[in-house]
Tab-separated table of C-alpha atoms in Angstrom:
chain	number	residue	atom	x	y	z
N	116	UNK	CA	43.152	157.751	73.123
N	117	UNK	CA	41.920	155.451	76.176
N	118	UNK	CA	42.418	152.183	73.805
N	119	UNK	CA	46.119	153.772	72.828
N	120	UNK	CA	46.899	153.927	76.370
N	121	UNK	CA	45.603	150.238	77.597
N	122	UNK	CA	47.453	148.884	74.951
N	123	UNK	CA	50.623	150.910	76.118
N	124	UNK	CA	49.756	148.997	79.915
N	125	UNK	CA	49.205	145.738	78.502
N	126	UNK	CA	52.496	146.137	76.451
N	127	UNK	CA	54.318	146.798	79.592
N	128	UNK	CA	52.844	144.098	81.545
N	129	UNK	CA	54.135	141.790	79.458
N	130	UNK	CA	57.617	142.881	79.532
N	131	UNK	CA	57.616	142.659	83.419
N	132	UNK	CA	56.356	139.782	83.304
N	133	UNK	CA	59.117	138.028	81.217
N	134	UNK	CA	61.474	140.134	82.700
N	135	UNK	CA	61.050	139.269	85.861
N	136	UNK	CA	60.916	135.095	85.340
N	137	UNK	CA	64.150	133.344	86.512
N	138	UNK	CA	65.725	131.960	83.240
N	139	UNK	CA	66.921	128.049	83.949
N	140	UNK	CA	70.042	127.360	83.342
N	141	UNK	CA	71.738	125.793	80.792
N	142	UNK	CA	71.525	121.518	80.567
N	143	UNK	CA	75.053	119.902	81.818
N	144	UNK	CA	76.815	118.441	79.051
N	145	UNK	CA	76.093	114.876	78.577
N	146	UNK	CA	78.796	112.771	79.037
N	147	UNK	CA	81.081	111.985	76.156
N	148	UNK	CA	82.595	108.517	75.367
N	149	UNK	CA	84.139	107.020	78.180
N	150	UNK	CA	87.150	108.176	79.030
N	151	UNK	CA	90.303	105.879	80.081
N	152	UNK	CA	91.855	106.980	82.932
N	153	UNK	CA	95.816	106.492	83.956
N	154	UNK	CA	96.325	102.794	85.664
N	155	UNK	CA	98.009	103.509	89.185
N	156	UNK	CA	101.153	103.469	89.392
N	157	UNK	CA	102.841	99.882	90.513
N	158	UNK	CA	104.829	99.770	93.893
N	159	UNK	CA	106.911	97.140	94.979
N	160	UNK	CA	107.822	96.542	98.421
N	161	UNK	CA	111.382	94.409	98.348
N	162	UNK	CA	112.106	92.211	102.093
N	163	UNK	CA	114.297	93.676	104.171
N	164	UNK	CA	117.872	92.331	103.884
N	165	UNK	CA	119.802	90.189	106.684
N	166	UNK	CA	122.753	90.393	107.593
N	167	UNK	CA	124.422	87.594	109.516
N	168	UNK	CA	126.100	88.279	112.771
N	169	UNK	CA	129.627	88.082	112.986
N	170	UNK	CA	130.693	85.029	115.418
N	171	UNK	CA	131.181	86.267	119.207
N	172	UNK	CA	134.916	86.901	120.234
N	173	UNK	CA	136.269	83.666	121.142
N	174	UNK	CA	134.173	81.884	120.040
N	175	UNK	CA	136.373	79.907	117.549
N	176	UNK	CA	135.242	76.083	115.661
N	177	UNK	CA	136.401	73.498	117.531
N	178	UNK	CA	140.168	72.341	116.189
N	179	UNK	CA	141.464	69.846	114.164
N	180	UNK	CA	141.374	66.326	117.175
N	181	UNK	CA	138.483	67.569	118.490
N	182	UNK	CA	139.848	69.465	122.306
N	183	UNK	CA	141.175	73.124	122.663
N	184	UNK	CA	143.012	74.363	125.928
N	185	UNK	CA	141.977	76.888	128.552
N	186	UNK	CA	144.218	78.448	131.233
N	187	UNK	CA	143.112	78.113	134.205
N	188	UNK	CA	143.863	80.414	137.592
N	189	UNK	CA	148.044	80.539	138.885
N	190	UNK	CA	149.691	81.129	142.200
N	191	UNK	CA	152.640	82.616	142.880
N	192	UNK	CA	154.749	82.594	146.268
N	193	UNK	CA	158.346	82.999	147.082
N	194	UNK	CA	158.996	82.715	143.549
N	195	UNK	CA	157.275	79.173	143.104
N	196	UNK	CA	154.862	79.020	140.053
N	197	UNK	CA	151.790	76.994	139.866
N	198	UNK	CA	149.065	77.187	137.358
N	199	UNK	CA	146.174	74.775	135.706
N	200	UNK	CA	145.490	74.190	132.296
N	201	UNK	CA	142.240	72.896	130.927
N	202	UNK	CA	141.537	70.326	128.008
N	203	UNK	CA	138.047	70.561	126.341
N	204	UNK	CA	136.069	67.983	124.782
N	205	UNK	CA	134.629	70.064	121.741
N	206	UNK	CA	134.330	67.972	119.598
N	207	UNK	CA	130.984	65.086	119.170
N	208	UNK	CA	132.510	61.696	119.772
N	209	UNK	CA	134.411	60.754	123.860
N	210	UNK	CA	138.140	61.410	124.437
N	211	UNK	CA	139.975	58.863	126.445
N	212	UNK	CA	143.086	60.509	127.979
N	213	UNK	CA	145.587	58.409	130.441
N	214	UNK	CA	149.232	59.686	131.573
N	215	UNK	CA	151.402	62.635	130.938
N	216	UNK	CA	150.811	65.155	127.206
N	217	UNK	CA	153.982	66.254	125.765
N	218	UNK	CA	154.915	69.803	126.179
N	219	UNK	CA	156.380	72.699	124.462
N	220	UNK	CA	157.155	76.162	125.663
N	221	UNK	CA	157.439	78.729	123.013
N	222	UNK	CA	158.638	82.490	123.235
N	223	UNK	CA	156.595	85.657	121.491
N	224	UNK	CA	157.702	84.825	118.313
N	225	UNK	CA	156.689	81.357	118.958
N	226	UNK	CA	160.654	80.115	119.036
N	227	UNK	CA	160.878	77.080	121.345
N	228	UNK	CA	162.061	78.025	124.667
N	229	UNK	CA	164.821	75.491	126.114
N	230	UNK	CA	163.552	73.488	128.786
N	231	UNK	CA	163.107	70.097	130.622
N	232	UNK	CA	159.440	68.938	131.597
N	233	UNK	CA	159.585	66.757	133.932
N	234	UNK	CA	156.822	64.374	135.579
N	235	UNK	CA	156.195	65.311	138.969
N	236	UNK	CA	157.711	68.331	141.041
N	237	UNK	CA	160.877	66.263	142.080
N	238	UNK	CA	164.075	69.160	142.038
N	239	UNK	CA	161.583	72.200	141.929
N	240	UNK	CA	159.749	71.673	145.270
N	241	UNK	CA	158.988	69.284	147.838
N	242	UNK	CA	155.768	71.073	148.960
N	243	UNK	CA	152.360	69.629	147.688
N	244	UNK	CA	151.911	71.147	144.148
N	245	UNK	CA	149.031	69.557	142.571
N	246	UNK	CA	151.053	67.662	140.141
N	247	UNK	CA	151.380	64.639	142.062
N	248	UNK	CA	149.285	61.402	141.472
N	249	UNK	CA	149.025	58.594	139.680
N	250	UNK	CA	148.083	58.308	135.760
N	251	UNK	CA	145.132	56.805	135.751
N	252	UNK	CA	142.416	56.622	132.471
N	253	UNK	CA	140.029	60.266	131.943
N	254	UNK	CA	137.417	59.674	129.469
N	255	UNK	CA	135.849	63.336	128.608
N	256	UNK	CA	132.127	62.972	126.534
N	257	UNK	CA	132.076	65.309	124.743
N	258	UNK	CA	131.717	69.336	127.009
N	259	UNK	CA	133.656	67.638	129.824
N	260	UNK	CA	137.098	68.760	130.748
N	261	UNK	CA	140.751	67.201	131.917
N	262	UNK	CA	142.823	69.447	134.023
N	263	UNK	CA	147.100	69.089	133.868
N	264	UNK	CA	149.324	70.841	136.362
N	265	UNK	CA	152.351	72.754	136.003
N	266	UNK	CA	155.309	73.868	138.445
N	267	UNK	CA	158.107	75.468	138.093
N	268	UNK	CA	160.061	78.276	140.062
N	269	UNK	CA	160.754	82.173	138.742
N	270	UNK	CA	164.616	81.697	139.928
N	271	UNK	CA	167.520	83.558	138.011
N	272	UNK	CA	170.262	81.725	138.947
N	273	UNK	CA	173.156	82.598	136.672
N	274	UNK	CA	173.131	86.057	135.699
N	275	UNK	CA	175.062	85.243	132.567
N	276	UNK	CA	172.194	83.317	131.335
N	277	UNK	CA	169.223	85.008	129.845
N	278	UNK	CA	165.688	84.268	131.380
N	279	UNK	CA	163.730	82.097	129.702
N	280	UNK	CA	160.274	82.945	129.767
N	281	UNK	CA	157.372	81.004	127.502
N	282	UNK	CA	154.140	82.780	125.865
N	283	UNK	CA	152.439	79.285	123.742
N	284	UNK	CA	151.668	76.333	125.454
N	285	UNK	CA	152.167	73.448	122.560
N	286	UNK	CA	150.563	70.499	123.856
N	287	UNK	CA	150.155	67.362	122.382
N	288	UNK	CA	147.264	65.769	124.686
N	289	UNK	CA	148.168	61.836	123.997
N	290	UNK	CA	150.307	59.988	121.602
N	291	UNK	CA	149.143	60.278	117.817
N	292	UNK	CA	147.206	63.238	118.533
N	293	UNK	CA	146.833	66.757	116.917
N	294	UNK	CA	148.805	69.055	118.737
N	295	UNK	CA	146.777	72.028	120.490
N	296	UNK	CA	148.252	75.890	121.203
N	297	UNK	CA	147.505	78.073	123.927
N	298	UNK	CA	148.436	81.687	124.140
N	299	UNK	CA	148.880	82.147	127.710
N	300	UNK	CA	148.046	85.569	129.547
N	301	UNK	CA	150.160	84.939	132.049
N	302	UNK	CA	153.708	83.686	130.755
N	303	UNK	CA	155.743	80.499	131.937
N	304	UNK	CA	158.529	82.654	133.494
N	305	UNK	CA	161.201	80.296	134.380
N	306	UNK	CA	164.025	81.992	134.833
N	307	UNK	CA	167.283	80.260	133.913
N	308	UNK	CA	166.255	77.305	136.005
N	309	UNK	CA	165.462	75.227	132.716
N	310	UNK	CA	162.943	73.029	134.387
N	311	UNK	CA	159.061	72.694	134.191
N	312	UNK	CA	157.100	69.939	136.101
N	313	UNK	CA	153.756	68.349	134.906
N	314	UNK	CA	151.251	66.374	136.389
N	315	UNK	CA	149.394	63.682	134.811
N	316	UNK	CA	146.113	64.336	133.282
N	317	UNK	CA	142.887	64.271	135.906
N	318	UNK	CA	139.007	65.027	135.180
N	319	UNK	CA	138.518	68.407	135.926
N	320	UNK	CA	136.708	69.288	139.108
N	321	UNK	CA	133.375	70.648	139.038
């Protein structure tokens, strides 16, 4: 009986003792064959786009012989008219200017508008105008200006005859040359007196 029973304890021993043993775990996998990953993805960054700027507002290429026209300040009193007009040397080479441009008035609709220039202020006013002198030779390099005068009264003197009243200055600055337009803000309003006086070109004053 005794050696039964020892062998009974031993027995158990045993399985406490493997049953109470942590059991390792299990080996990680060993790496297969290599695997290829996915190549990333390509992006592609384009420049930004430019746009050029639109030219500022009058801001316009210099014309065809090389000057444009700019109206200059007018006064006004007891219906006499007297306003400056500005030739510009745009272009890259000098201007040589002597004596009186030829003038046209046109209307709205750029119709010519009947009327006499005249050199000087003689039969429109014997006040000091500004469009008295002498010609004498202007030679504008080139961003230098020539100013011209103009006179002329706001009179309606025949009620039968329409007003004539001019909106384009056509100028042609000296013989040969291109002519140059001006769209005036403030018109040429001559009445029915016909008559427009001019002075001969002088170099702008600074």
């Amino acid at each position: 009986m005794t050696r039964w029973v020892v062998g009974v304890a031993g027995a158990v021993f045993v399985a406490g003792a493997v049953a109470g043993c942590d059991v390792p775990p299990a080996p990680a996998p060993a790496p297969g064959p290599g695997v290829l990953r996915p190549p990333a993805p390509t992006v592609t960054v384009s420049p930004p786009t430019v746009t050029a700027s639109p030219p500022a507002a009058g801001a316009s290429a210099c014309p065809e012989g090389g000057v444009r026209l700019l109206e200059g300040p007018g006064d006004a009193a007891m219906g006499l008219r007297v306003a400056d007009v500005q030739l510009v040397n745009c272009g890259t080479q000098p201007y040589v200017l002597e004596g009186y441009p030829e003038i046209r008035l046109l209307d709205r609709k750029r119709a010519p508008v009947e009327v006499t220039v005249v050199h000087g202020a003689d039969g429109i006013t014997s006040a000091p105008s500004g469009v008295e002198g002498v010609p004498q030779k202007v030679e504008l390099r080139p961003g230098q200006a020539a100013s011209l005068g103009m006179v002329w009264r706001n009179l309606v003197t025949d009620s039968t005859v329409p007003a004539a009243e001019g909106w384009v200055l056509d100028v042609t600055p000296r013989p040969g040359a291109p002519r140059v337009e001006l769209e005036l803000r403030h018109s040429v309003d001559l009445g029915n007196t016909g008559k427009l006086g001019i002075g001969p070109w002088k170099a702008a004053s600074r």
